mmCIF file of C-alpha atoms in Angstrom:
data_model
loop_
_atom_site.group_PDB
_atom_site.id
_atom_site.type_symbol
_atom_site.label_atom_id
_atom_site.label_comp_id
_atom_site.label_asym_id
_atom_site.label_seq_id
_atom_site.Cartn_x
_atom_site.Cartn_y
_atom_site.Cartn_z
ATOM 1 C CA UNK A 88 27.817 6.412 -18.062
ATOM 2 C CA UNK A 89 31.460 5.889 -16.531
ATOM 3 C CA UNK A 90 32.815 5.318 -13.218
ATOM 4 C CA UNK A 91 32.871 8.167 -11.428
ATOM 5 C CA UNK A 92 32.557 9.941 -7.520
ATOM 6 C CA UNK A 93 31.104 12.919 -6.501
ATOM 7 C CA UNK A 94 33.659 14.984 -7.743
ATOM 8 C CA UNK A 95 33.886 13.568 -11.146
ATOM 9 C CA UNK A 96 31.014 14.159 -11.663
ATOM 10 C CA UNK A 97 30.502 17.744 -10.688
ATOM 11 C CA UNK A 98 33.906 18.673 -12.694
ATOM 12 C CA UNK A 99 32.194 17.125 -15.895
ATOM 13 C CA UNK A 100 29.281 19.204 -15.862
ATOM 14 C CA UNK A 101 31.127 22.329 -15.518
ATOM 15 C CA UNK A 102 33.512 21.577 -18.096
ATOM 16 C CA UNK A 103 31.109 19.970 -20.697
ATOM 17 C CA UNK A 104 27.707 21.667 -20.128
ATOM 18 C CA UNK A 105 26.395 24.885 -19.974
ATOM 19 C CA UNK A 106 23.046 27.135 -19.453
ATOM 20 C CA UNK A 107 21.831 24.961 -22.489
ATOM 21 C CA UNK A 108 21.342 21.759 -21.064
ATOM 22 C CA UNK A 109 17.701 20.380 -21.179
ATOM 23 C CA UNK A 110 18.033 17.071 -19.888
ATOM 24 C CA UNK A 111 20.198 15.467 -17.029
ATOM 25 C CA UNK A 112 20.092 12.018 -15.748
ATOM 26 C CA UNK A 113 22.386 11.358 -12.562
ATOM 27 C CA UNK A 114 23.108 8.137 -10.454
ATOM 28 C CA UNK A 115 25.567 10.025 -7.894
ATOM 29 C CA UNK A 116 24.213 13.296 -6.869
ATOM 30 C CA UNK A 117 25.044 15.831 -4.066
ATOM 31 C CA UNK A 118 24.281 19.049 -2.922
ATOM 32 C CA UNK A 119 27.074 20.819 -4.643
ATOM 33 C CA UNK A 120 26.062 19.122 -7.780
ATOM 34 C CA UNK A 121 22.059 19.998 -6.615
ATOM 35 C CA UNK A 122 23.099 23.159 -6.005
ATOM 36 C CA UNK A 123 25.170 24.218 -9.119
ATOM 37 C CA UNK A 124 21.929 21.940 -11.501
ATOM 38 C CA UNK A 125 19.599 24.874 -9.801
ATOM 39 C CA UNK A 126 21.879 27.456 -10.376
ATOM 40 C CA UNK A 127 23.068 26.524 -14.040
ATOM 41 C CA UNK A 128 20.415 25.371 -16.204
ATOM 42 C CA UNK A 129 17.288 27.313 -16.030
ATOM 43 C CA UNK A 130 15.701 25.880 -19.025
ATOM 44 C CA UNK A 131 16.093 22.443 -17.649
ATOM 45 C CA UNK A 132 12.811 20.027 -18.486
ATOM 46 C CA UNK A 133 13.822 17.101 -17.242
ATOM 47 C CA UNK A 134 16.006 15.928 -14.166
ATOM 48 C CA UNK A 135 16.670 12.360 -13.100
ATOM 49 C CA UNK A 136 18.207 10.810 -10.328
ATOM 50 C CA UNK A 137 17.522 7.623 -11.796
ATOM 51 C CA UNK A 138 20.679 6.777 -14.592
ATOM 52 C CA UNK A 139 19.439 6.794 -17.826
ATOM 53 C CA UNK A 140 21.290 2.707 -17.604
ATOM 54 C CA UNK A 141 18.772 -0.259 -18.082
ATOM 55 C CA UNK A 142 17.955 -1.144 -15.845
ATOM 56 C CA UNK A 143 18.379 2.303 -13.608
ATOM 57 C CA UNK A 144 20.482 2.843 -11.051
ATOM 58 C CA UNK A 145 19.404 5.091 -8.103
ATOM 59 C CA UNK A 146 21.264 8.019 -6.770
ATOM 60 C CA UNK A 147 24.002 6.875 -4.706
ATOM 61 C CA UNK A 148 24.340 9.636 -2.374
ATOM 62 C CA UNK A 149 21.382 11.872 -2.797
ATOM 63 C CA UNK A 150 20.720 14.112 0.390
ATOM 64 C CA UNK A 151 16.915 13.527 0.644
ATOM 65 C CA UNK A 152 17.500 10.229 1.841
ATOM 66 C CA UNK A 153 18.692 12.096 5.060
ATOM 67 C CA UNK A 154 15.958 15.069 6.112
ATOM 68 C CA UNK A 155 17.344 16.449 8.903
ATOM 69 C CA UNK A 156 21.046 17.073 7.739
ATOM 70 C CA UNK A 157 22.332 20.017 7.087
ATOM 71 C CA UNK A 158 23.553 21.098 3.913
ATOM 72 C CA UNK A 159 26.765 23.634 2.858
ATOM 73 C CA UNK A 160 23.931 26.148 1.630
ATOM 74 C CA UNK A 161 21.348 26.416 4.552
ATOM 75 C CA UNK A 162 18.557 26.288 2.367
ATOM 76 C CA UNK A 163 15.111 24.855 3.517
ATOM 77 C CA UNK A 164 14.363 23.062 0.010
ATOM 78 C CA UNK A 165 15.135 19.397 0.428
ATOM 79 C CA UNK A 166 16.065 19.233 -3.536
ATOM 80 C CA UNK A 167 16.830 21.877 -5.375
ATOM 81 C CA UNK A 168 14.941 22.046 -8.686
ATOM 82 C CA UNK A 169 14.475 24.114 -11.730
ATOM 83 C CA UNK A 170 11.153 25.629 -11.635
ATOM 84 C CA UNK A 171 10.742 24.607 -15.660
ATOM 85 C CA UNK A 172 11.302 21.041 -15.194
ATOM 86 C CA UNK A 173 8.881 19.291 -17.043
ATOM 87 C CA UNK A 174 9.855 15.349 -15.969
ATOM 88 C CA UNK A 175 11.160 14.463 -12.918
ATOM 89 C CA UNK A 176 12.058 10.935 -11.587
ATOM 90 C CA UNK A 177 13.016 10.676 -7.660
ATOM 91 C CA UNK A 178 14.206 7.483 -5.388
ATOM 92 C CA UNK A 179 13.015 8.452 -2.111
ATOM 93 C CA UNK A 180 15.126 6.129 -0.219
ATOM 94 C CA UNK A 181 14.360 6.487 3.359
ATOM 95 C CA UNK A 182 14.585 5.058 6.939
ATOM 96 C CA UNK A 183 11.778 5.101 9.767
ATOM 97 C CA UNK A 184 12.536 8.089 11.165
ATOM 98 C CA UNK A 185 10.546 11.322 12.855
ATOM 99 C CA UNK A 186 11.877 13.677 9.689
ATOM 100 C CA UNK A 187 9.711 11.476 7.071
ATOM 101 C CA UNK A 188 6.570 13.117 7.146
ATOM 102 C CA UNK A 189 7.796 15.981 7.070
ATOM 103 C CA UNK A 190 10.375 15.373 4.191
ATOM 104 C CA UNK A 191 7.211 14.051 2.063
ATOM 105 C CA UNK A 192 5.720 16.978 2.716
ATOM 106 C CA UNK A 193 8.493 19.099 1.702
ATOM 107 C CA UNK A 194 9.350 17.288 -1.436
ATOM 108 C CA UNK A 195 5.685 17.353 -2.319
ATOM 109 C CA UNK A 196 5.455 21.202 -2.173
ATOM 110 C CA UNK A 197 8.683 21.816 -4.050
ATOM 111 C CA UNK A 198 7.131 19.672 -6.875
ATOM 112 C CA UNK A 199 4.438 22.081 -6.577
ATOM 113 C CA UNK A 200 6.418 24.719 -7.443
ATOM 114 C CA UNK A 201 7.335 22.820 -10.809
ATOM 115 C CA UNK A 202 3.972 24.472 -12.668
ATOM 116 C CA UNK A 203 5.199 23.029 -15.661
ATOM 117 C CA UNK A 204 5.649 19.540 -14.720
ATOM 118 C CA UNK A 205 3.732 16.620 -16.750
ATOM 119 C CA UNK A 206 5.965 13.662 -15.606
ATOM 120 C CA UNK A 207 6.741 12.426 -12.042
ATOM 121 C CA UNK A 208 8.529 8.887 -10.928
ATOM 122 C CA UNK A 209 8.995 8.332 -7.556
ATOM 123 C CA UNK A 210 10.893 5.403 -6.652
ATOM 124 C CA UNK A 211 10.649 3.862 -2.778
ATOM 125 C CA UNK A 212 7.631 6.155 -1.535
ATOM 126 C CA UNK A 213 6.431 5.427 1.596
ATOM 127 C CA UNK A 214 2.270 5.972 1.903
ATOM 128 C CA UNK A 215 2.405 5.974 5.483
ATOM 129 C CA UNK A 216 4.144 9.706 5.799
ATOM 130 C CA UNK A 217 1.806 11.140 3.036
ATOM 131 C CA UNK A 218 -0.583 13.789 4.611
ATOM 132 C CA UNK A 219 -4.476 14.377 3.294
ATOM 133 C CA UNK A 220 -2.927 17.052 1.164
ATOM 134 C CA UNK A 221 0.785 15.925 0.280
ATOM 135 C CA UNK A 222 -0.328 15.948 -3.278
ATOM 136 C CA UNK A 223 -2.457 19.479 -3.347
ATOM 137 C CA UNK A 224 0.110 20.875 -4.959
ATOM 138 C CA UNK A 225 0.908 18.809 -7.934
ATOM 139 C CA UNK A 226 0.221 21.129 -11.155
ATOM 140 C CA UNK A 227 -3.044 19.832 -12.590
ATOM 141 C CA UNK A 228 -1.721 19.399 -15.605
ATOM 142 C CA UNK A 229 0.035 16.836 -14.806
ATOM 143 C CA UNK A 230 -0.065 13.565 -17.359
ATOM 144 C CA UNK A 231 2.119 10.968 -15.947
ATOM 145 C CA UNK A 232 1.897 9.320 -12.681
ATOM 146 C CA UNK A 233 4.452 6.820 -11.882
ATOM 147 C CA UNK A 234 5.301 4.862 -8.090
ATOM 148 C CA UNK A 235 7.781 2.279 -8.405
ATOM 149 C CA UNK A 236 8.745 -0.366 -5.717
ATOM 150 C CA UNK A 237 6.627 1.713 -3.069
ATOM 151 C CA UNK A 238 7.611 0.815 0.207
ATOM 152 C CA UNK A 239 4.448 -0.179 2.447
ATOM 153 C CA UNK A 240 6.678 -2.130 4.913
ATOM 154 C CA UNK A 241 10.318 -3.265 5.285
ATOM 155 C CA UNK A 242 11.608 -6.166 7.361
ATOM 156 C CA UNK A 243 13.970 -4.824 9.607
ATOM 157 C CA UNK A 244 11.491 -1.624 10.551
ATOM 158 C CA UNK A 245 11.176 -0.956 14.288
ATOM 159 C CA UNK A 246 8.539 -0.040 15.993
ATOM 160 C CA UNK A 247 4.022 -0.735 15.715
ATOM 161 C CA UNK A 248 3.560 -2.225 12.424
ATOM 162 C CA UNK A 249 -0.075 -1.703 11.246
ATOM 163 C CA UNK A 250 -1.828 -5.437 10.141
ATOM 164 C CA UNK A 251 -1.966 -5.818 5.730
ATOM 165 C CA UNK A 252 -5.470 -4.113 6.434
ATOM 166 C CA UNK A 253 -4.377 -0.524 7.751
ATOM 167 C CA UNK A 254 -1.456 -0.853 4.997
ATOM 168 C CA UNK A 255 -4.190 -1.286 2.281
ATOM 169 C CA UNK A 256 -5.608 1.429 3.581
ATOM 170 C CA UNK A 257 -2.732 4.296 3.924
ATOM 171 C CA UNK A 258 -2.531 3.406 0.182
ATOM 172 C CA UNK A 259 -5.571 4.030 -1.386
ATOM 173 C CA UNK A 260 -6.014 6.814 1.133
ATOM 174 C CA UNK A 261 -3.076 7.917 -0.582
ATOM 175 C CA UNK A 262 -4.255 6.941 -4.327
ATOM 176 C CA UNK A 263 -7.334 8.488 -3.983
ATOM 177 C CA UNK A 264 -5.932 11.685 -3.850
ATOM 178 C CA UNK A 265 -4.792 11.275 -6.918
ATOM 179 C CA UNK A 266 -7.689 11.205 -8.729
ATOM 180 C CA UNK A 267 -8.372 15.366 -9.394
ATOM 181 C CA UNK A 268 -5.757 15.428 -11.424
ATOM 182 C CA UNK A 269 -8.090 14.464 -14.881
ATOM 183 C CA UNK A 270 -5.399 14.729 -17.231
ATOM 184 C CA UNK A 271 -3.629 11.416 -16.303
ATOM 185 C CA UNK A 272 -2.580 9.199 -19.354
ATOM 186 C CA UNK A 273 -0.022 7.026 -17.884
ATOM 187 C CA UNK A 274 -0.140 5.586 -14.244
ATOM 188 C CA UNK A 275 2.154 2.999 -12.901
ATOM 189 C CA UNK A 276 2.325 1.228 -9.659
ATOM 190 C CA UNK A 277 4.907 -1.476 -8.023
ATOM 191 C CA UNK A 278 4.724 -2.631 -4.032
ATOM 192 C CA UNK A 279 8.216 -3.625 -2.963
ATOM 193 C CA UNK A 280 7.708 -6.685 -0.875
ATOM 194 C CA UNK A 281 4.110 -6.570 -1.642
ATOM 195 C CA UNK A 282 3.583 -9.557 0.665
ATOM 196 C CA UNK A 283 5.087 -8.531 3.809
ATOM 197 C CA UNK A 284 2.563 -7.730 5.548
ATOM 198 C CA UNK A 285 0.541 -10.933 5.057
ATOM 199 C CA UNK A 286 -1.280 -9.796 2.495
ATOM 200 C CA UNK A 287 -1.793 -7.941 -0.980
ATOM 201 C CA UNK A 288 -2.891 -4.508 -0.540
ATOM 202 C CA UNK A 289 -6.520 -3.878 -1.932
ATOM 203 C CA UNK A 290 -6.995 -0.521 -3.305
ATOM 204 C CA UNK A 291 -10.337 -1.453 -5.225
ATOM 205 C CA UNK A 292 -12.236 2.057 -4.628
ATOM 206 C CA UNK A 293 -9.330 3.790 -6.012
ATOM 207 C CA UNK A 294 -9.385 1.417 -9.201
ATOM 208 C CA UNK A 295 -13.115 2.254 -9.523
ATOM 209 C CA UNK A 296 -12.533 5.985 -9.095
ATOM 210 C CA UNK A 297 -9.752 5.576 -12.099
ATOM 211 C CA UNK A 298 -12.258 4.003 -14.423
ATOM 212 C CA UNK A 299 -14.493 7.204 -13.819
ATOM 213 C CA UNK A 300 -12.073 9.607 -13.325
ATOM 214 C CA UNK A 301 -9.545 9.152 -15.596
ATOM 215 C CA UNK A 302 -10.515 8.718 -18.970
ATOM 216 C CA UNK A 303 -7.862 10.093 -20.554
ATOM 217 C CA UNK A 304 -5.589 7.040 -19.174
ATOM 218 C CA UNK A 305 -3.633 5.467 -21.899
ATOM 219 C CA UNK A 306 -1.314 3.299 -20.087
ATOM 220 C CA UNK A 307 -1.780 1.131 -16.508
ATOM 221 C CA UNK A 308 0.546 -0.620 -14.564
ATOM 222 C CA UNK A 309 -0.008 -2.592 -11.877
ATOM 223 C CA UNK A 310 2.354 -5.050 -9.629
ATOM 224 C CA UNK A 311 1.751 -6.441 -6.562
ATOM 225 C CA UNK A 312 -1.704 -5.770 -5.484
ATOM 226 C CA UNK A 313 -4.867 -7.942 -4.300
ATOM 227 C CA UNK A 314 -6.910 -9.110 -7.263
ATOM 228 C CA UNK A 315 -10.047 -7.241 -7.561
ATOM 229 C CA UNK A 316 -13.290 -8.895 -7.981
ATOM 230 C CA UNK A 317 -14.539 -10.327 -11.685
ATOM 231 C CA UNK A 318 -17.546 -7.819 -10.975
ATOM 232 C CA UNK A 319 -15.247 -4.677 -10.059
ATOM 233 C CA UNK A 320 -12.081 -5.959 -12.872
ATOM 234 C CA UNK A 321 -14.924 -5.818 -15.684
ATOM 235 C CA UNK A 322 -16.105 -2.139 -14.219
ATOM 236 C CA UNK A 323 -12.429 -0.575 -14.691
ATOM 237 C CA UNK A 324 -11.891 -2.582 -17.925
ATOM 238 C CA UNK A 325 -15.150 -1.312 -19.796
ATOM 239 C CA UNK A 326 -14.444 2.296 -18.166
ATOM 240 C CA UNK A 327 -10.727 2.373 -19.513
ATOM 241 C CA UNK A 328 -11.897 1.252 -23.179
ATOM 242 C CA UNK A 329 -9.344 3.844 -24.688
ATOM 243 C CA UNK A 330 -5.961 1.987 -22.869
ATOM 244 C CA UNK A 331 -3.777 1.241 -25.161
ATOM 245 C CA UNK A 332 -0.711 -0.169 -22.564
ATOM 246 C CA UNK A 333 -2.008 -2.689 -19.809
ATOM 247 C CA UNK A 334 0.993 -4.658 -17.963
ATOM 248 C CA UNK A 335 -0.530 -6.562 -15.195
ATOM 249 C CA UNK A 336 0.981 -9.139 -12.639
ATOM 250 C CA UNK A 337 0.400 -12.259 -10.839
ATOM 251 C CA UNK A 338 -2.957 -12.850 -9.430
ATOM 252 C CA UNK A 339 -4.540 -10.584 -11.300
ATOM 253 C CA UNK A 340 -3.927 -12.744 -14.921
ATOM 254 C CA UNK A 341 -6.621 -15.298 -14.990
ATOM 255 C CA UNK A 342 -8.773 -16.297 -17.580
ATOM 256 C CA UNK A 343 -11.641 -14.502 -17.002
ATOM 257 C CA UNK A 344 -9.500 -11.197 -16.317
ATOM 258 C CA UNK A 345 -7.937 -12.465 -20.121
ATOM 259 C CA UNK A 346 -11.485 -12.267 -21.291
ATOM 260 C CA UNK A 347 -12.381 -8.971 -20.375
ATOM 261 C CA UNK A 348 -9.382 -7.153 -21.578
ATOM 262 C CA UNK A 349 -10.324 -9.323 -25.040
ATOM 263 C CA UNK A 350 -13.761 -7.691 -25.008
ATOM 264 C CA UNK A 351 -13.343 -4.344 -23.154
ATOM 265 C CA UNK A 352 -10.081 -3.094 -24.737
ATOM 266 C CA UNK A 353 -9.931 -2.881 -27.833
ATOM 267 C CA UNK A 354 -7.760 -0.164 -28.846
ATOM 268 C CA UNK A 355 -4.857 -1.995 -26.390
ATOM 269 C CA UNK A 356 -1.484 -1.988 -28.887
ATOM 270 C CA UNK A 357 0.732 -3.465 -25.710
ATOM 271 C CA UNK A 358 -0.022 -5.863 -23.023
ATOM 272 C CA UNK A 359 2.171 -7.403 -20.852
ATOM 273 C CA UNK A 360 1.160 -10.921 -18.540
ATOM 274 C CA UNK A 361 3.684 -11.545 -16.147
ATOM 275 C CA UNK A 362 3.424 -15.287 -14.285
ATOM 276 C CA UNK A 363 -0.240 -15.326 -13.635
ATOM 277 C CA UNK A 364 -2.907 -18.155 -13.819
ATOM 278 C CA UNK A 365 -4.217 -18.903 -16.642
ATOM 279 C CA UNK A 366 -4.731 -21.839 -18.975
ATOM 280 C CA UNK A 367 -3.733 -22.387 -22.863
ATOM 281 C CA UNK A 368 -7.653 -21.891 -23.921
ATOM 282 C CA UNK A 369 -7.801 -18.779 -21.561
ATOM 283 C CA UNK A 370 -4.863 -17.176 -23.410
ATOM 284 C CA UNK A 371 -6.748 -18.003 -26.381
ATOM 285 C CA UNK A 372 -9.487 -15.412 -25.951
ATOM 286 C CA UNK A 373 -6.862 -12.763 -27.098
ATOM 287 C CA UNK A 374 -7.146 -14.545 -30.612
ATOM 288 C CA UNK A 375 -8.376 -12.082 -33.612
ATOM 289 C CA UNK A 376 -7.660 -8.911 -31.292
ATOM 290 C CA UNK A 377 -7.360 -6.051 -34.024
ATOM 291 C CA UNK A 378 -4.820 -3.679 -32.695
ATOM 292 C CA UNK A 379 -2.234 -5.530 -30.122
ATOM 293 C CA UNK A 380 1.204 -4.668 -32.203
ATOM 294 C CA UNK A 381 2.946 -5.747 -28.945
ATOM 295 C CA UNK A 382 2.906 -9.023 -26.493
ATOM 296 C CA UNK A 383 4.937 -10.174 -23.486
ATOM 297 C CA UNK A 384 4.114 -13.334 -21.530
ATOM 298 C CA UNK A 385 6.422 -13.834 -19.229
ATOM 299 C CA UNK A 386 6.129 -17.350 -17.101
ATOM 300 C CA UNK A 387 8.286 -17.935 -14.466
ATOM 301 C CA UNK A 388 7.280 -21.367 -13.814
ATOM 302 C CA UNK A 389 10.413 -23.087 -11.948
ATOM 303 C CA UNK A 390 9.661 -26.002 -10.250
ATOM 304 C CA UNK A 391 10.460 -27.300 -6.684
ATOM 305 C CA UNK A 392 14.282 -28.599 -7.077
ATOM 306 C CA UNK A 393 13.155 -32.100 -4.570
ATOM 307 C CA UNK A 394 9.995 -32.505 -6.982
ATOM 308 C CA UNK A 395 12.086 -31.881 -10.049
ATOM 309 C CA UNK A 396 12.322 -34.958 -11.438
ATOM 310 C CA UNK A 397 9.029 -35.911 -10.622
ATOM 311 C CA UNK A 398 7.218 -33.634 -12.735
ATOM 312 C CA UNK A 399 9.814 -33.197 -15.249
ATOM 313 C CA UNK A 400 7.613 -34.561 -17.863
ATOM 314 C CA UNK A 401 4.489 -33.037 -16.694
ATOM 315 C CA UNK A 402 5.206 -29.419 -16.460
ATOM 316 C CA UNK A 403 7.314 -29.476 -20.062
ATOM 317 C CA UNK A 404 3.977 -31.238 -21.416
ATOM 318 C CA UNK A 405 2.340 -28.179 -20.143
ATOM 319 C CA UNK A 406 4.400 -25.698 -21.387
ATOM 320 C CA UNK A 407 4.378 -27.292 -24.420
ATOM 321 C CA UNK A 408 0.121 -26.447 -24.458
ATOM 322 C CA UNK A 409 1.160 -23.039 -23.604
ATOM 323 C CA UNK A 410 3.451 -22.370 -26.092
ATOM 324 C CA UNK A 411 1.253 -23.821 -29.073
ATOM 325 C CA UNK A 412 -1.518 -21.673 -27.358
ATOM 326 C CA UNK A 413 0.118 -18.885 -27.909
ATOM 327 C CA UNK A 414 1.226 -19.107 -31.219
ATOM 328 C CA UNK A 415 -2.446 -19.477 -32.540
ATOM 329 C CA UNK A 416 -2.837 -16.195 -30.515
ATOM 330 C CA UNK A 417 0.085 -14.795 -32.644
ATOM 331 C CA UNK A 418 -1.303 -16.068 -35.588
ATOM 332 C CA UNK A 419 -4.550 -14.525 -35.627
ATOM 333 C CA UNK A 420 -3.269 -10.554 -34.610
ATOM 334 C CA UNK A 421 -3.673 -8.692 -37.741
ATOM 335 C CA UNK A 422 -1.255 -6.040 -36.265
ATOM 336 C CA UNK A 423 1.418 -7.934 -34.077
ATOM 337 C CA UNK A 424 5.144 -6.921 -34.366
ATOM 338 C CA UNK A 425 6.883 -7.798 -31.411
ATOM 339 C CA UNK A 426 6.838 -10.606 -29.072
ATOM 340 C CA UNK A 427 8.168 -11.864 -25.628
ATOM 341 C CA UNK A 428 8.190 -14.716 -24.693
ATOM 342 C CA UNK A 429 9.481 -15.785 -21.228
ATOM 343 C CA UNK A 430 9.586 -19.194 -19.512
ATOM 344 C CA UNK A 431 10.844 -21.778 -18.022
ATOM 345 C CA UNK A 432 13.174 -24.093 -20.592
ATOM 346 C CA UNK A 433 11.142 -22.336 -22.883
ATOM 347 C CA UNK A 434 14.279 -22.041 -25.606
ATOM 348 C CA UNK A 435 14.897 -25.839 -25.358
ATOM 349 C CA UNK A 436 10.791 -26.562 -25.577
ATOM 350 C CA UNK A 437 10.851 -23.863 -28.064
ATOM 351 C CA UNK A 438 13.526 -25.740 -30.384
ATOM 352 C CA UNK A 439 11.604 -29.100 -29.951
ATOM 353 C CA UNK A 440 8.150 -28.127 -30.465
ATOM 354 C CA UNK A 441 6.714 -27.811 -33.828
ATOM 355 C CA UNK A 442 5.067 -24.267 -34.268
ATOM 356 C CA UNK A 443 3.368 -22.875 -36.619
ATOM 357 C CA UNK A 444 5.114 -20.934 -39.277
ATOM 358 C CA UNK A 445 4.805 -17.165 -38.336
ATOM 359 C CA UNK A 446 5.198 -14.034 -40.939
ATOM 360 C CA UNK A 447 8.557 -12.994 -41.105
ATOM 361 C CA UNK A 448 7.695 -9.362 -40.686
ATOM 362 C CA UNK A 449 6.701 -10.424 -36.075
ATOM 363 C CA UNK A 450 10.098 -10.459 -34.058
ATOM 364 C CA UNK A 451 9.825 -13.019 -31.414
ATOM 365 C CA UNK A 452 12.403 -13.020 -28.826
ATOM 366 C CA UNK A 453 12.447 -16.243 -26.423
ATOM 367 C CA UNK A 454 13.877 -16.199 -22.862
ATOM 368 C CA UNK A 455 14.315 -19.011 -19.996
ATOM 369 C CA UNK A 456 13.502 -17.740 -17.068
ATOM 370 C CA UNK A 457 15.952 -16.745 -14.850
ATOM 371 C CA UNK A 458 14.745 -15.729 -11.018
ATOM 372 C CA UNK A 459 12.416 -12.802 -12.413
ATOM 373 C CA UNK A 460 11.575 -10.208 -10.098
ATOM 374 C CA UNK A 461 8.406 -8.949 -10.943
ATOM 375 C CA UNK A 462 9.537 -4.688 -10.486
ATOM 376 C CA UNK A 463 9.039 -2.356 -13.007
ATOM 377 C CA UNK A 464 11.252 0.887 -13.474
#
């Protein structure tokens, strides 16, 4: 990573790469540089326009944000790719526009054409332009699903805006076609904005049709959607049993959801509770868990700046319950390595409190929060 244009950027791969190159990771692209990536390196497996920086940057000027321009070679592919790429991760940055369905449609073929591919990201997709067969395509083999910050709808959009119902349901229209491909191990999902519309989007048959379809799944992600039901929660935990990542968000942490990842899955090595609503005793159900190696609770719990004072006392007594929860969670994982811990004042409460004494072999990092944005990328 340096500071570089276009042009920079274009010179340095000519002078410093060749035909051998297997992996490229780009946060300015163009269609000269598209163009020369397609005709260069034809053993290529993976191509990113995301920058291999943490956290990513998108590509800066990358031409399939605009569908209908013209480009110096005339050809109808929208991106240029190498037909062995075996990971690819796209931000499909676009405006409401009359080109969009058919630039999803494009790009979705074109992926087709990848018969090798196992790994897709696609950053800012917009469900809404997908047709019944956008995803047809897709190699079957593929393993690794991933739709970040997934536009649904955008303030600023003109034009009929469907209610938070019809938006639900362009998505899991969308999802469900997702479900042939049986080889799935990793699937992860963000909603930019997830609450413009009014309300979280429920895509509960598609969750259903995972825990039948997919059993293979390894790793789920999910930010920004309606909670499902207790009833329909326990149905995809005790069909995933094999997970071994779960990072969930929000409304969907309580702690009856707590309990059934406890009982349901218990091969899970990772899990990751972002804000949420759950109590000190609820965390506790994770307590004696035999193969988490890896935990992040991340609270954002900032308070009301004109009630501040107020409850000053309060909500640090409180944190204080969920901190000593969690350490008798700690305590009791036979496996645990790693640990994340995220909150508000939490390295001030964490200093005061008393907590138990922890083997030295578990790393436990401790963060205040700090406006968290709950995105994944």
């Amino acid at each position: 990573m340096f500071p570089a244009d276009e042009k920079a950027v274009l010179d340095f791969l000519k002078r410093y790469t060749n035909v051998a190159l297997k992996s490229i990771y780009l946060h300015i692209a163009n269609r000269h540089i598209l163009a020369h990536i397609q005709q260069t390196y034809k053993n290529l497996d993976t191509v990113s326009f995301l920058s291999a920086s943490d956290p990513p940057r998108e590509a800066l000027t990358l031409d399939i944000k605009h569908p209908n321009r013209p480009h110096p070679h005339n050809h109808d592919d929208i991106l240029p790719l190498a037909k062995t790429i075996k990971t690819c991760e796209i931000p499909l940055l676009v405006v409401g526009c009359n080109g969009c369905t058919e630039m999803h449609d494009k790009l979705s073929t074109q992926l087709g054409n990848c018969k090798n591919l196992r790994r897709l990201t696609i950053t800012g997709m917009r469900p809404r332009y997908l047709t019944p067969g956008s995803w047809d395509a897709l190699s079957q083999a593929i393993t690794e699903l991933n739709f970040l910050r997934t536009v649904i709808s955008r303030s600023g959009y003109s034009g009929y805006e469907p209610s938070g119902l019809d938006f639900s349901s362009q998505l899991c229209t969308a999802l469900m076609a997702l479900l042939k491909f049986s080889k799935v191990n990793c699937f992860r999902l963000s909603i930019d904005e997830p609450f413009t519309a009014g309300t979280p989007f429920n895509i509960d048959e598609f969750l259903c049709g995972i825990a039948d379809k997919w059993r293979n799944l390894r790793r789920l992600t999910l930010v920004g959607i309606r909670p499902p039901s207790h009833r329909i929660f326990s149905f995809v935990m005790s069909g995933l049993a094999r997970l071994q990542t779960l990072e969930l968000y929000g409304e969907m942490i309580t702690d009856e959801r707590i309990a059934l990842i406890a009982t349901h899955l218990r091969s899970l090595t990772s899990l990751t509770l972002t804000d949420g609503h759950y109590t000190p005793s609820g965390i506790r159900a994770l307590c004696g868990h035999l193969s988490i190696e890896r935990l992040y609770l991340l609270q954002d719990n900032h308070l009301d700046l004109n009630r501040l004072y107020l409850l000053q006392d309060n909500q640090l007594g409180q944190n204080r319950m969920w901190l000593l929860a969690v350490y008798d969670v700690i305590r009791s994982l036979p496996k645990i390595a790693y640990v994340k811990l995220h909150g508000y004042r939490l390295i001030a409460l964490h200093a005061r409190v008393e907590v138990p004494p922890i083997s030295t072999n578990v790393q436990i990092d401790v963060e205040n929060s700090q406006n968290y944005e709950p995105t994944i990328d």
